[in-house]
Short mmCIF file of C-alpha atoms in Angstrom, two decimals:
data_model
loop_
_atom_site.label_atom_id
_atom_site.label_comp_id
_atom_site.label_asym_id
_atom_site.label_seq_id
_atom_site.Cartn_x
_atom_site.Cartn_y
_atom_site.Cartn_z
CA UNK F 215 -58.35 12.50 -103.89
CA UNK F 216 -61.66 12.78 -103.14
CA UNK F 217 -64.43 10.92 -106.14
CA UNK F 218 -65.96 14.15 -106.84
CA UNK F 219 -62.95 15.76 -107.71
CA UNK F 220 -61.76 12.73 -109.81
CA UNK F 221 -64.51 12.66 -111.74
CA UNK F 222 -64.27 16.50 -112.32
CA UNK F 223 -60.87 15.86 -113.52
CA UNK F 224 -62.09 13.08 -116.26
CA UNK F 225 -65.07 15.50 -117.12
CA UNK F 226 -62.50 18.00 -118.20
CA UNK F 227 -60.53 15.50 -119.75
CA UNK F 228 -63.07 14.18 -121.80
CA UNK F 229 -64.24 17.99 -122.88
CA UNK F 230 -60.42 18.11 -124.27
CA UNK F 231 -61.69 14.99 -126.35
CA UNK F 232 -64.94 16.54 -127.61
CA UNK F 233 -63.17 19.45 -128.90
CA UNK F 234 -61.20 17.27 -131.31
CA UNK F 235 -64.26 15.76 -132.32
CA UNK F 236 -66.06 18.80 -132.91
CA UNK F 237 -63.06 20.23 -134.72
CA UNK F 238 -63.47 16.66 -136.57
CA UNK F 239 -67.13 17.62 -137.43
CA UNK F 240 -66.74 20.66 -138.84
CA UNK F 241 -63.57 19.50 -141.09
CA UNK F 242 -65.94 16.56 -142.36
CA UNK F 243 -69.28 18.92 -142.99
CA UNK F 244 -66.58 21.51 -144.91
CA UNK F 245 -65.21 18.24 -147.06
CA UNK F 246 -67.89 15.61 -147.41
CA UNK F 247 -68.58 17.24 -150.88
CA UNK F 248 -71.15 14.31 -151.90
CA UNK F 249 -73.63 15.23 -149.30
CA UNK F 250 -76.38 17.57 -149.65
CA UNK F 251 -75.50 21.14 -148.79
CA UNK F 252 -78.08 21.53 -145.92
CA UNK F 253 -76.47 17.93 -144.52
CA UNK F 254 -73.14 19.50 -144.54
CA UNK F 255 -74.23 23.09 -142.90
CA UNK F 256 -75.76 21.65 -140.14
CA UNK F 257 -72.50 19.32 -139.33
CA UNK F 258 -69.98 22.15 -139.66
CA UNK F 259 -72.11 24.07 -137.32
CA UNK F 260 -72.68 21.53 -135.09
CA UNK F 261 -69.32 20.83 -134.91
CA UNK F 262 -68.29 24.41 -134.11
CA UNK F 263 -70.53 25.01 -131.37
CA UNK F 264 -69.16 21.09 -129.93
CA UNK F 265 -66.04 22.47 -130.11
CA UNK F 266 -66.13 26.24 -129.15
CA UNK F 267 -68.22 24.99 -125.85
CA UNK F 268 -65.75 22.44 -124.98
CA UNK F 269 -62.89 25.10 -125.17
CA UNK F 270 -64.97 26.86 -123.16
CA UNK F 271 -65.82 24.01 -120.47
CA UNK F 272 -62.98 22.29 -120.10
CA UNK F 273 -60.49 25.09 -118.65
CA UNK F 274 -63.38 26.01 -116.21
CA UNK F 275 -64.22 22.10 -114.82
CA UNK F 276 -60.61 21.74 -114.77
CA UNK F 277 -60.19 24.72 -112.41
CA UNK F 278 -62.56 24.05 -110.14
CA UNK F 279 -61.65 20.05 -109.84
CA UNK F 280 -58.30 21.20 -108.94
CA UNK F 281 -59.06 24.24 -106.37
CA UNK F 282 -59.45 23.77 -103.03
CA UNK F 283 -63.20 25.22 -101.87
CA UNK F 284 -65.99 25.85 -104.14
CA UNK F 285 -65.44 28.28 -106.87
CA UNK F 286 -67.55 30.95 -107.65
CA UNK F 287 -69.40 30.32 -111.01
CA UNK F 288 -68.50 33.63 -111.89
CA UNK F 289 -64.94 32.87 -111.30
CA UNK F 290 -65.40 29.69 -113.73
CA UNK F 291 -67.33 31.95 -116.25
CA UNK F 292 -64.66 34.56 -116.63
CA UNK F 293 -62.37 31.93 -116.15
CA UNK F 294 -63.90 29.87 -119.34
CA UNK F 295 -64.38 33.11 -121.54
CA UNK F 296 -61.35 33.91 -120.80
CA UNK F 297 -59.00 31.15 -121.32
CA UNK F 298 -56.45 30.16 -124.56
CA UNK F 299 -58.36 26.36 -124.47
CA UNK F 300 -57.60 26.50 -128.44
CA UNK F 301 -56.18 23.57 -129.85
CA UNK F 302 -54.92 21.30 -126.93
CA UNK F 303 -52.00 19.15 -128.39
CA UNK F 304 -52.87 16.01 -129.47
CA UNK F 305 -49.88 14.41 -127.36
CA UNK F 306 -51.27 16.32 -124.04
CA UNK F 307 -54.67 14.26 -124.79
CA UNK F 308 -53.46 10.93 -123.04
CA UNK F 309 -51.77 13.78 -119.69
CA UNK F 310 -53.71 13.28 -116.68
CA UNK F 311 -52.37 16.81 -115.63
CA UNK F 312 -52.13 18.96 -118.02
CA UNK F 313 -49.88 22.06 -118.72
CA UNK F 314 -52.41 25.07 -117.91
CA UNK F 315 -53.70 26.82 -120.69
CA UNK F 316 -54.45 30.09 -119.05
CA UNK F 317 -52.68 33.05 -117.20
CA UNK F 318 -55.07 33.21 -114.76
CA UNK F 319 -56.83 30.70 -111.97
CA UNK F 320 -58.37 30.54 -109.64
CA UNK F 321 -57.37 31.39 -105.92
CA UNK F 322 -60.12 31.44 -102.73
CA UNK F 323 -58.39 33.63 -100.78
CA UNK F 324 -58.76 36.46 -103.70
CA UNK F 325 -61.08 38.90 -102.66
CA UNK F 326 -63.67 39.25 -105.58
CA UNK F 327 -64.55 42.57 -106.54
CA UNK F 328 -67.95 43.20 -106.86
CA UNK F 329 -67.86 45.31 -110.39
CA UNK F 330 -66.53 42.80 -112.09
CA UNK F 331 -69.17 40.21 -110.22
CA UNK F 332 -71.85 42.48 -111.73
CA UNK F 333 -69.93 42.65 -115.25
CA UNK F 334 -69.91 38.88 -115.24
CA UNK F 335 -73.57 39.20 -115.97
CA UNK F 336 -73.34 40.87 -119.01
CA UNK F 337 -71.06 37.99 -120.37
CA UNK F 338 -73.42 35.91 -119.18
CA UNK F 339 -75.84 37.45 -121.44
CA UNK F 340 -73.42 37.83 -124.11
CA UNK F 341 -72.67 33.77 -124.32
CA UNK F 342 -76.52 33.10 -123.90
CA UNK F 343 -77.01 35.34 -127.41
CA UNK F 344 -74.14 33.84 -129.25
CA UNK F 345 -75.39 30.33 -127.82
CA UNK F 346 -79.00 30.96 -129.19
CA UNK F 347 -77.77 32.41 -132.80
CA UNK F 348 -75.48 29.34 -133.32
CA UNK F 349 -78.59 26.78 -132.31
CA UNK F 350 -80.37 29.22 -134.71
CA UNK F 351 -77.74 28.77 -137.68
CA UNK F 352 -78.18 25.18 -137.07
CA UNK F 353 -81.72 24.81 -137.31
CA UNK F 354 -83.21 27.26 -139.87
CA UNK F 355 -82.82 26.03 -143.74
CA UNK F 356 -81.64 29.31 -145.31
CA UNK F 357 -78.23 28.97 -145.98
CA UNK F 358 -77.74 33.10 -146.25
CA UNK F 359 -79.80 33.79 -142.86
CA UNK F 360 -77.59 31.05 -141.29
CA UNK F 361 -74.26 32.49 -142.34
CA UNK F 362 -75.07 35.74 -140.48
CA UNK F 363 -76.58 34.48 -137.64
CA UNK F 364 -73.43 32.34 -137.40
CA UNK F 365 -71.77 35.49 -138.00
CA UNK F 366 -73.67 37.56 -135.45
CA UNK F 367 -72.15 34.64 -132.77
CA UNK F 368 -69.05 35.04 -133.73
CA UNK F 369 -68.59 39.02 -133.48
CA UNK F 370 -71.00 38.04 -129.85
CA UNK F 371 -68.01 35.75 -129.07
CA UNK F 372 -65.17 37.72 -129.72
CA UNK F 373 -66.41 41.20 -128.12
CA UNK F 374 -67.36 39.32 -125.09
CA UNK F 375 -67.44 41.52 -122.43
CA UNK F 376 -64.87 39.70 -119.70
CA UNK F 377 -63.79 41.75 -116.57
CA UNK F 378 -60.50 42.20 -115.95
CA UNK F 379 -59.03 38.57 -114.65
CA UNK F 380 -56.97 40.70 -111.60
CA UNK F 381 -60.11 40.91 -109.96
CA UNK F 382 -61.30 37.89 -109.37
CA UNK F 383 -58.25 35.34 -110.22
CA UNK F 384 -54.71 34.76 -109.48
CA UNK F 385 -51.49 34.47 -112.18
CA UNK F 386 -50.76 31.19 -113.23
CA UNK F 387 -47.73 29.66 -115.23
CA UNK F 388 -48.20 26.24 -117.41
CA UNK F 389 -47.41 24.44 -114.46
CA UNK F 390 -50.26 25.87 -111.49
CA UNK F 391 -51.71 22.56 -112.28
CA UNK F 392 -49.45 20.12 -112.00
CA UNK F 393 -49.69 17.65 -109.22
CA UNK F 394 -46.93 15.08 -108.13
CA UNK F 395 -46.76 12.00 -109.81
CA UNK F 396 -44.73 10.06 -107.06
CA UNK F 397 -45.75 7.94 -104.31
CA UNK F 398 -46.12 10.16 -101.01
CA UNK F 399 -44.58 7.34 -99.11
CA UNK F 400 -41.08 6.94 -96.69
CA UNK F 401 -39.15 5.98 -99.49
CA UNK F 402 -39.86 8.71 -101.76
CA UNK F 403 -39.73 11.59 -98.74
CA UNK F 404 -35.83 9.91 -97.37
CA UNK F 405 -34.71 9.99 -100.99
CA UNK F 406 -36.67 14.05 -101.13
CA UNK F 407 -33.75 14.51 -97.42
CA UNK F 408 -30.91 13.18 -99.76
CA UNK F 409 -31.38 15.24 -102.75
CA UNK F 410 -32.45 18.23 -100.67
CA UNK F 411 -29.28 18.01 -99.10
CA UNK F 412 -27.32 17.38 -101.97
CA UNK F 413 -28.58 19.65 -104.00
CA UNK F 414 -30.46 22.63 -102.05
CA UNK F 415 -29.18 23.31 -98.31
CA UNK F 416 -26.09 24.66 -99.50
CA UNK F 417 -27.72 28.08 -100.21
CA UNK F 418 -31.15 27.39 -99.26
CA UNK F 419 -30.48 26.12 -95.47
CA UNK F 420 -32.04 23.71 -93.63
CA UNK F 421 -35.85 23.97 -94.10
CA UNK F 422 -37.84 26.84 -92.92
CA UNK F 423 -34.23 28.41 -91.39
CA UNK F 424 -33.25 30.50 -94.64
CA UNK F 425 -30.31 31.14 -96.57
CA UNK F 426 -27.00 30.07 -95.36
CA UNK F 427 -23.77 32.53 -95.32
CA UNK F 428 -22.60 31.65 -98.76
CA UNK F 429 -25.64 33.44 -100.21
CA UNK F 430 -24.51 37.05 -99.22
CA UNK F 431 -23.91 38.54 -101.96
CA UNK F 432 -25.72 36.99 -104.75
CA UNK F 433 -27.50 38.82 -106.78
CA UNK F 434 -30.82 36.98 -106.11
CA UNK F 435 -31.39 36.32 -102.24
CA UNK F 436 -32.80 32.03 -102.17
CA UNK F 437 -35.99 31.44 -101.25
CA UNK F 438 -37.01 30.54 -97.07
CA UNK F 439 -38.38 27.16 -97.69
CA UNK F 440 -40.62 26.99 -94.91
CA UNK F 441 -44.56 26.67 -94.03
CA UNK F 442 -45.69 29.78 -96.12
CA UNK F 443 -44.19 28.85 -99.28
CA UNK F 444 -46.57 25.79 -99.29
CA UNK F 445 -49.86 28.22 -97.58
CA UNK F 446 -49.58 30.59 -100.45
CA UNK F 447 -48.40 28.97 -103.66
CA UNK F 448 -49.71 25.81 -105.48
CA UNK F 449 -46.90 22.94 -105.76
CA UNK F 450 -47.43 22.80 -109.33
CA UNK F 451 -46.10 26.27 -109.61
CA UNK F 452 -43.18 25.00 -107.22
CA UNK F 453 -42.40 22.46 -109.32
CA UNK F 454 -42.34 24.59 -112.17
CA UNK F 455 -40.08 27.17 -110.51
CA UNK F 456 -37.32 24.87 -109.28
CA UNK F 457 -37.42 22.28 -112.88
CA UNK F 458 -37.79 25.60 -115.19
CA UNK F 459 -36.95 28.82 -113.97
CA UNK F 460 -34.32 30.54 -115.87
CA UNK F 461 -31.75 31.09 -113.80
CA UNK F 462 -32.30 28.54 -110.86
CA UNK F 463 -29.33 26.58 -110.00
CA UNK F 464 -30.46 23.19 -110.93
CA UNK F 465 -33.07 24.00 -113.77
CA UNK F 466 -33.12 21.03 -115.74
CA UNK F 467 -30.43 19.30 -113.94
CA UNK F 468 -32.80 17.47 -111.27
CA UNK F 469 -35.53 14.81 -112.96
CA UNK F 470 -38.86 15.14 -112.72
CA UNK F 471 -39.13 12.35 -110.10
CA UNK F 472 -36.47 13.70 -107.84
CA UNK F 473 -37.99 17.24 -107.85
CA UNK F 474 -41.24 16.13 -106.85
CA UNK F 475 -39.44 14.06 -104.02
CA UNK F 476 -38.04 17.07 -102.21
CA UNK F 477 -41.00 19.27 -102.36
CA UNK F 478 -42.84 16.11 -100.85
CA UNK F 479 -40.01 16.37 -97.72
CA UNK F 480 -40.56 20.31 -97.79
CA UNK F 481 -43.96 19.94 -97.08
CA UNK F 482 -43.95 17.69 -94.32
CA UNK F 483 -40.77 19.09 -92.86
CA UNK F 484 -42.88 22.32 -93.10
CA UNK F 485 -46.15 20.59 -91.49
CA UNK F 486 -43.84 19.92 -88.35
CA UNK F 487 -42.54 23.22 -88.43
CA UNK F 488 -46.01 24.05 -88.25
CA UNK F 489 -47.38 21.37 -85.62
CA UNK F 490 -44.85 22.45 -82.96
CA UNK F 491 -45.68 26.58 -83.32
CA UNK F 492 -49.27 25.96 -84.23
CA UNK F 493 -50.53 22.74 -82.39
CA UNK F 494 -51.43 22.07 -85.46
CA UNK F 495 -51.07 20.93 -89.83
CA UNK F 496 -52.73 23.89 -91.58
CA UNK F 497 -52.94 22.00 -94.45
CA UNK F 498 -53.76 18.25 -95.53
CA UNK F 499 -51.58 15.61 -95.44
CA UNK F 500 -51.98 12.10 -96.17
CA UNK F 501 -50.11 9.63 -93.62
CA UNK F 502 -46.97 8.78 -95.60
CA UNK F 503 -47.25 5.43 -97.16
CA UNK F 504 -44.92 2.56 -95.42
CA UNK F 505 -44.80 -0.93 -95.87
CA UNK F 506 -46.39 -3.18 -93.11
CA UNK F 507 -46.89 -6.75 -91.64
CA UNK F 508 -49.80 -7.69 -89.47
CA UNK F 509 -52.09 -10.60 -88.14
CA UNK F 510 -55.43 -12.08 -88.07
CA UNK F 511 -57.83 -9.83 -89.86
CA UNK F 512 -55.72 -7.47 -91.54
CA UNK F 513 -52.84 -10.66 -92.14
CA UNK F 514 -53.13 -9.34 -96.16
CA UNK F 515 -51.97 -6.01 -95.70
CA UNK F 516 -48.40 -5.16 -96.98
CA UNK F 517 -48.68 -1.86 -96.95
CA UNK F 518 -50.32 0.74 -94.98
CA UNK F 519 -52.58 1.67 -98.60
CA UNK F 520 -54.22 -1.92 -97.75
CA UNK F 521 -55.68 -0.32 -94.80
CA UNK F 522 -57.71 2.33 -96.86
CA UNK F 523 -61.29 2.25 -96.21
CA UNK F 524 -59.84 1.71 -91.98
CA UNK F 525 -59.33 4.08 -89.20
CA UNK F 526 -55.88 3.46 -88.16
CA UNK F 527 -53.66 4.69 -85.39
CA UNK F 528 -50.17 4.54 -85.98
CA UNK F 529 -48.42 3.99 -82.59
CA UNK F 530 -44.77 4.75 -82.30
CA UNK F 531 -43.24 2.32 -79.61
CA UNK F 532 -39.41 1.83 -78.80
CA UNK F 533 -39.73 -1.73 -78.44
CA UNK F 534 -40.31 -1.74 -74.33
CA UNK F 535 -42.39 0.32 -72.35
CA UNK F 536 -43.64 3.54 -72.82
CA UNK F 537 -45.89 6.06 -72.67
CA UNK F 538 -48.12 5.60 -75.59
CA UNK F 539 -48.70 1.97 -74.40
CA UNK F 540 -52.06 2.85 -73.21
CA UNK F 541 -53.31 4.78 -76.34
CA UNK F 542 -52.13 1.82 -78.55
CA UNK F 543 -54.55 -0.55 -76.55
CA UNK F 544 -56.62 -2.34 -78.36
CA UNK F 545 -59.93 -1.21 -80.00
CA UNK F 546 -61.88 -2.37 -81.90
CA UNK F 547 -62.99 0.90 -83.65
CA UNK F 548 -59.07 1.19 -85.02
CA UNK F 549 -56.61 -0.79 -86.71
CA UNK F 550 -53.34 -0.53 -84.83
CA UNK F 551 -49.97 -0.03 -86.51
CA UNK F 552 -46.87 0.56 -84.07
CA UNK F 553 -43.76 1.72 -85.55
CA UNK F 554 -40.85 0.04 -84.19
CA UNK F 555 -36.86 0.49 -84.73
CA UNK F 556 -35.55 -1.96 -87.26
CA UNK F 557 -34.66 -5.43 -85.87
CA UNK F 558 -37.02 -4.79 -82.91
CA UNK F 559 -39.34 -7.84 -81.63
CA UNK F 560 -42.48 -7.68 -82.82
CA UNK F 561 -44.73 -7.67 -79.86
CA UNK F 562 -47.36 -10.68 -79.45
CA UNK F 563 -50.36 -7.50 -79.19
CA UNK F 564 -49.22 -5.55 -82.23
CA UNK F 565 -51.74 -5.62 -84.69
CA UNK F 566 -49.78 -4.35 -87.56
CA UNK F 567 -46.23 -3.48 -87.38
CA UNK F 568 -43.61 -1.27 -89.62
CA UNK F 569 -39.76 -1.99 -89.17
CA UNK F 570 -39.07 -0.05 -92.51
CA UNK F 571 -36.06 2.16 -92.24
CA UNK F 572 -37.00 5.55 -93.08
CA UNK F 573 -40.08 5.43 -90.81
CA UNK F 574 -39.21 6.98 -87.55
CA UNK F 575 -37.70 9.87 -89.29
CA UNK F 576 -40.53 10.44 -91.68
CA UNK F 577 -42.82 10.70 -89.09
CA UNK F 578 -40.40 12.64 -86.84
CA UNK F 579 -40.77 15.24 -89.16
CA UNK F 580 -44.16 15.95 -89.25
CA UNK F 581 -44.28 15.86 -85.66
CA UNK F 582 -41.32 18.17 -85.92
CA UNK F 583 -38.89 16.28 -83.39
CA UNK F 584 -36.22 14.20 -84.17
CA UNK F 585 -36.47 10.61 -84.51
CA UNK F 586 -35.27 9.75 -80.85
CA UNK F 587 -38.13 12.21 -79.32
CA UNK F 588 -40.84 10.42 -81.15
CA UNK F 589 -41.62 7.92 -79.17
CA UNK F 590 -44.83 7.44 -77.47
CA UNK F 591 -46.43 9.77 -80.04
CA UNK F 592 -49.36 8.25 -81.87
CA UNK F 593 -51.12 9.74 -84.72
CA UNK F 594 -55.05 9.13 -86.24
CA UNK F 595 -55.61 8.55 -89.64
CA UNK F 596 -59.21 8.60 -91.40
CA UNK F 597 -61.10 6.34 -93.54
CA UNK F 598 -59.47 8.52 -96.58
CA UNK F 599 -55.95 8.40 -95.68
CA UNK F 600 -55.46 11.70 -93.87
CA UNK F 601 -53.66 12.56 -90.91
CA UNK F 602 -56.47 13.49 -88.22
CA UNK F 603 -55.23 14.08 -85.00
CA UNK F 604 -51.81 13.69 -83.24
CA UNK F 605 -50.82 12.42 -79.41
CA UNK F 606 -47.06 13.77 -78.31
CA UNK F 607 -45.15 12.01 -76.37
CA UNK F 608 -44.67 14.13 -73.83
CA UNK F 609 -48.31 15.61 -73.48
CA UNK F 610 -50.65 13.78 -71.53
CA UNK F 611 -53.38 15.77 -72.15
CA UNK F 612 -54.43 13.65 -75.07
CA UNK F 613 -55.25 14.31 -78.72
CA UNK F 614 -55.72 17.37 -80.78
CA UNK F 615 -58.45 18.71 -82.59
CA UNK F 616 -59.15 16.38 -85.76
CA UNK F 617 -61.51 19.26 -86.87
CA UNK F 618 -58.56 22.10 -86.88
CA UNK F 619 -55.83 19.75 -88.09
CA UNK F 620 -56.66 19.96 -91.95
CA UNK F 621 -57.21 23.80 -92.79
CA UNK F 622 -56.50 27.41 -91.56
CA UNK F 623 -59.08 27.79 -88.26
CA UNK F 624 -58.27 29.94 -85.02
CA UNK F 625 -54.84 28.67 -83.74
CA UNK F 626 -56.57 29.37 -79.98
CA UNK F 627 -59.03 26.83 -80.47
CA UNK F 628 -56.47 23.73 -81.89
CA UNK F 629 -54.42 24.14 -78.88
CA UNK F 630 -57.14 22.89 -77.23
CA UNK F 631 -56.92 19.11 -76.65
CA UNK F 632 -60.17 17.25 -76.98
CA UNK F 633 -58.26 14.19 -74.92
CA UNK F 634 -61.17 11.60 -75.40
CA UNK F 635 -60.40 9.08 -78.35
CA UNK F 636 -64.65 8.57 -78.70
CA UNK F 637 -64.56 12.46 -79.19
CA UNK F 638 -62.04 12.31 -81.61
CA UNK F 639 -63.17 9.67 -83.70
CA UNK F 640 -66.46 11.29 -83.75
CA UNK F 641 -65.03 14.44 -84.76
CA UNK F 642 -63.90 12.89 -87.39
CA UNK F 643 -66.51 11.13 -88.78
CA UNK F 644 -68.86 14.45 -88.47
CA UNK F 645 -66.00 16.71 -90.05
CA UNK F 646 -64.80 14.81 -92.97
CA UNK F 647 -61.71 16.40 -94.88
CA UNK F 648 -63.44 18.35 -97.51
CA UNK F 649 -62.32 18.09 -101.31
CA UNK F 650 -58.77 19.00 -102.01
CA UNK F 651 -55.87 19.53 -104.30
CA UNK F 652 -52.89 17.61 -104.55
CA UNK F 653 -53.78 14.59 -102.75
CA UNK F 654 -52.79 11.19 -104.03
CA UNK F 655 -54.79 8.63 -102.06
#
């Protein structure tokens, strides 16, 4: 994820902090009966306003750290006002993620209505005047004047004016939120196959295909688990769906781990879905974490994390000669990993190698092929950890776009190869993959 969004993330956190500390304050300026009065006004109040604004803050940082795309601040203002941020539980303090604490979030591709844009203003307005009476409260000496400016915040405060949410947010459950707390790696997404097929394909089908014949005639049709259940729904709320909705076939049956492990392979079986109508991975993905052995320079890496920080073409080769031989040449701008069947010789000019089972199949899905037409692709990861740009085997036009591989853009223009590897890494470093949601690097 990308350091402004962490930080975001721990900004929020912390808010969830100072509202237990403010909450603290104004329990201590109500008790401390041996201090003076004035001593213990001025904490309670202080308190109050520490933790009203943080209830107020911390939904709205939170929100926009884990949107894609900047956020309106009128969005986050409504969003703030708006919000149950009451009272986090003390347990949920030490949760990087979590549960959401409002019905609404927000959603960029909401169209936001401009009355409520210009009724944001007046709760704007509203919040300023209950700000500056609380401040007030806190600084004058007359205990009576104090109590009704304090007052005259709080009635400001609860008749604040908010627009209705519909028009500028989305619904939300608990779980919009949640992001996956397992390793995107081969392991995890094989292990996602099993349990998918275990568990799922019986009614769902296999990915992106729909419902199989034992479905007809249910009484609720299964969900098509391809490409645009991932385009217009946040994972968290996935998650949620399949580990909590009443009446799901495996609610509560599946753990938390193994949930999170099939929506991983969903998504990438999706993004190959995707690559071979499209040209191209509408959204982000992060090249799938594999373990590694290489030489000289990079004779420390175990895994292909180690590489962070790199660009890094992963080459797939079948062990003799083919077609991708001459895009896995060596250069110096890259760090070279070829993917090679299990008990394959390791070639004297590999760089970096991966023989892990798992890993011609992983990556056969997010080209979309199966594992015995991947080879001679080749794909381009950044500095970050995403997947950039992707070489098929049998196109010898060269790469795609890097700059339409990570977002919705005009599917005439990524069909265009660039075919020049100093284009493409340039592309890349000029286009950077903007801050996102959901990414574990």
């Amino acid at each position: 994820m990308p350091a402004m969004d962490v930080w975001m993330i721990w900004l929020a956190l912390g808010l969830r902090w100072l509202h237990w500390v403010g909450i603290g304050l104004v329990l201590t300026g109500l008790l401390a009966f041996r201090w003076s009065g004035r001593a213990r006004w001025r904490l309670a109040v202080a308190g109050l306003g520490l933790a009203a604004g943080s209830a107020f803050a911390w939904p709205a940082v939170y929100a926009a750290s884990m949107t894609p795309g900047n956020v309106p601040w009128q969005v986050l203002l409504v969003l703030g006002a708006g919000a149950e941020g009451w009272l986090p539980g003390v347990a949920a303090l030490l949760d990087l993620h979590p549960d959401w604490v409002s019905a609404w979030r927000p959603e960029p591709a909401v169209p936001l209505a401009g009355s409520a844009l210009r009724q944001t203003l007046w709760l704007l307005v509203a919040l300023v005047l209950a700000s500056g009476c609380a401040w007030l409260a806190w600084r004058v000496a007359s205990k009576p004047l104090g109590w009704m400016l304090l007052a005259l915040a709080a009635v400001l405060w609860g008749y604040r004016p908010i627009p209705s949410p519909a028009l500028l947010l989305a619904p939300a459950s608990a779980h919009s939120f949640r992001q996956p707390d397992v390793a995107f790696d081969v392991s995890g997404l094989s292990l996602g196959q099993v349990n998918y097929q275990r568990h799922c394909i019986t009614c769902h089908g296999a990915p992106g295909e729909g419902p199989t014949r034992k479905t007809v005639g249910m009484a609720r049709w299964p969900t098509v688990l391809g490409a645009a259940l991932f385009e217009t729904r946040p994972v968290g709320e996935l998650y949620g769906h399949v580990q909590y909705a009443a009446g799901h076939a495996y609610s509560q049956r599946l753990s938390e781990a193994e949930v999170w492990q099939i929506l991983d392979y969903l998504r990438v079986a999706a993004a190959g879905t995707t690559l071979q109508r499209e040209q191209a991975w509408l959204q982000p993905l992060p090249a799938p974490g594999m373990s590694i052995r290489c030489t000289g320079a990079w004779g420390h890496a175990r895994s292909l994390s180690d590489l962070r920080g790199q660009k890094v073409r992963i080459a797939v080769q079948d062990g003799g000669a083919s077609s991708v031989a001459a895009r896995a040449l060596p250069d110096p701008r890259l760090v070279d990993v070829w993917l090679l069947p299990p008990n394959a010789d390791v070639p004297a000019e590999a760089e970096c190698v991966s023989t892990e089972p798992g890993t011609w199949q992983t990556y056969g899905w997010l080209a979309g092929v199966t594992p015995e037409q991947l080879s001679g692709a080749a794909f381009l990861v950044d500095r970050q950890g995403w997947l950039r740009a992707f070489a098929s085997a049998r196109d010898a036009q060269g790469w795609s776009r890097p700059d339409s591989m990570c977002g919705p853009v005009d599917v005439a223009q990524t069909a265009l190869p660039t075919g020049s590897l100093s284009e493409v890494l340039d592309t890349m470093a000029r286009r950077p993959v903007g801050p996102l949601v959901g990414a574990r690097l």
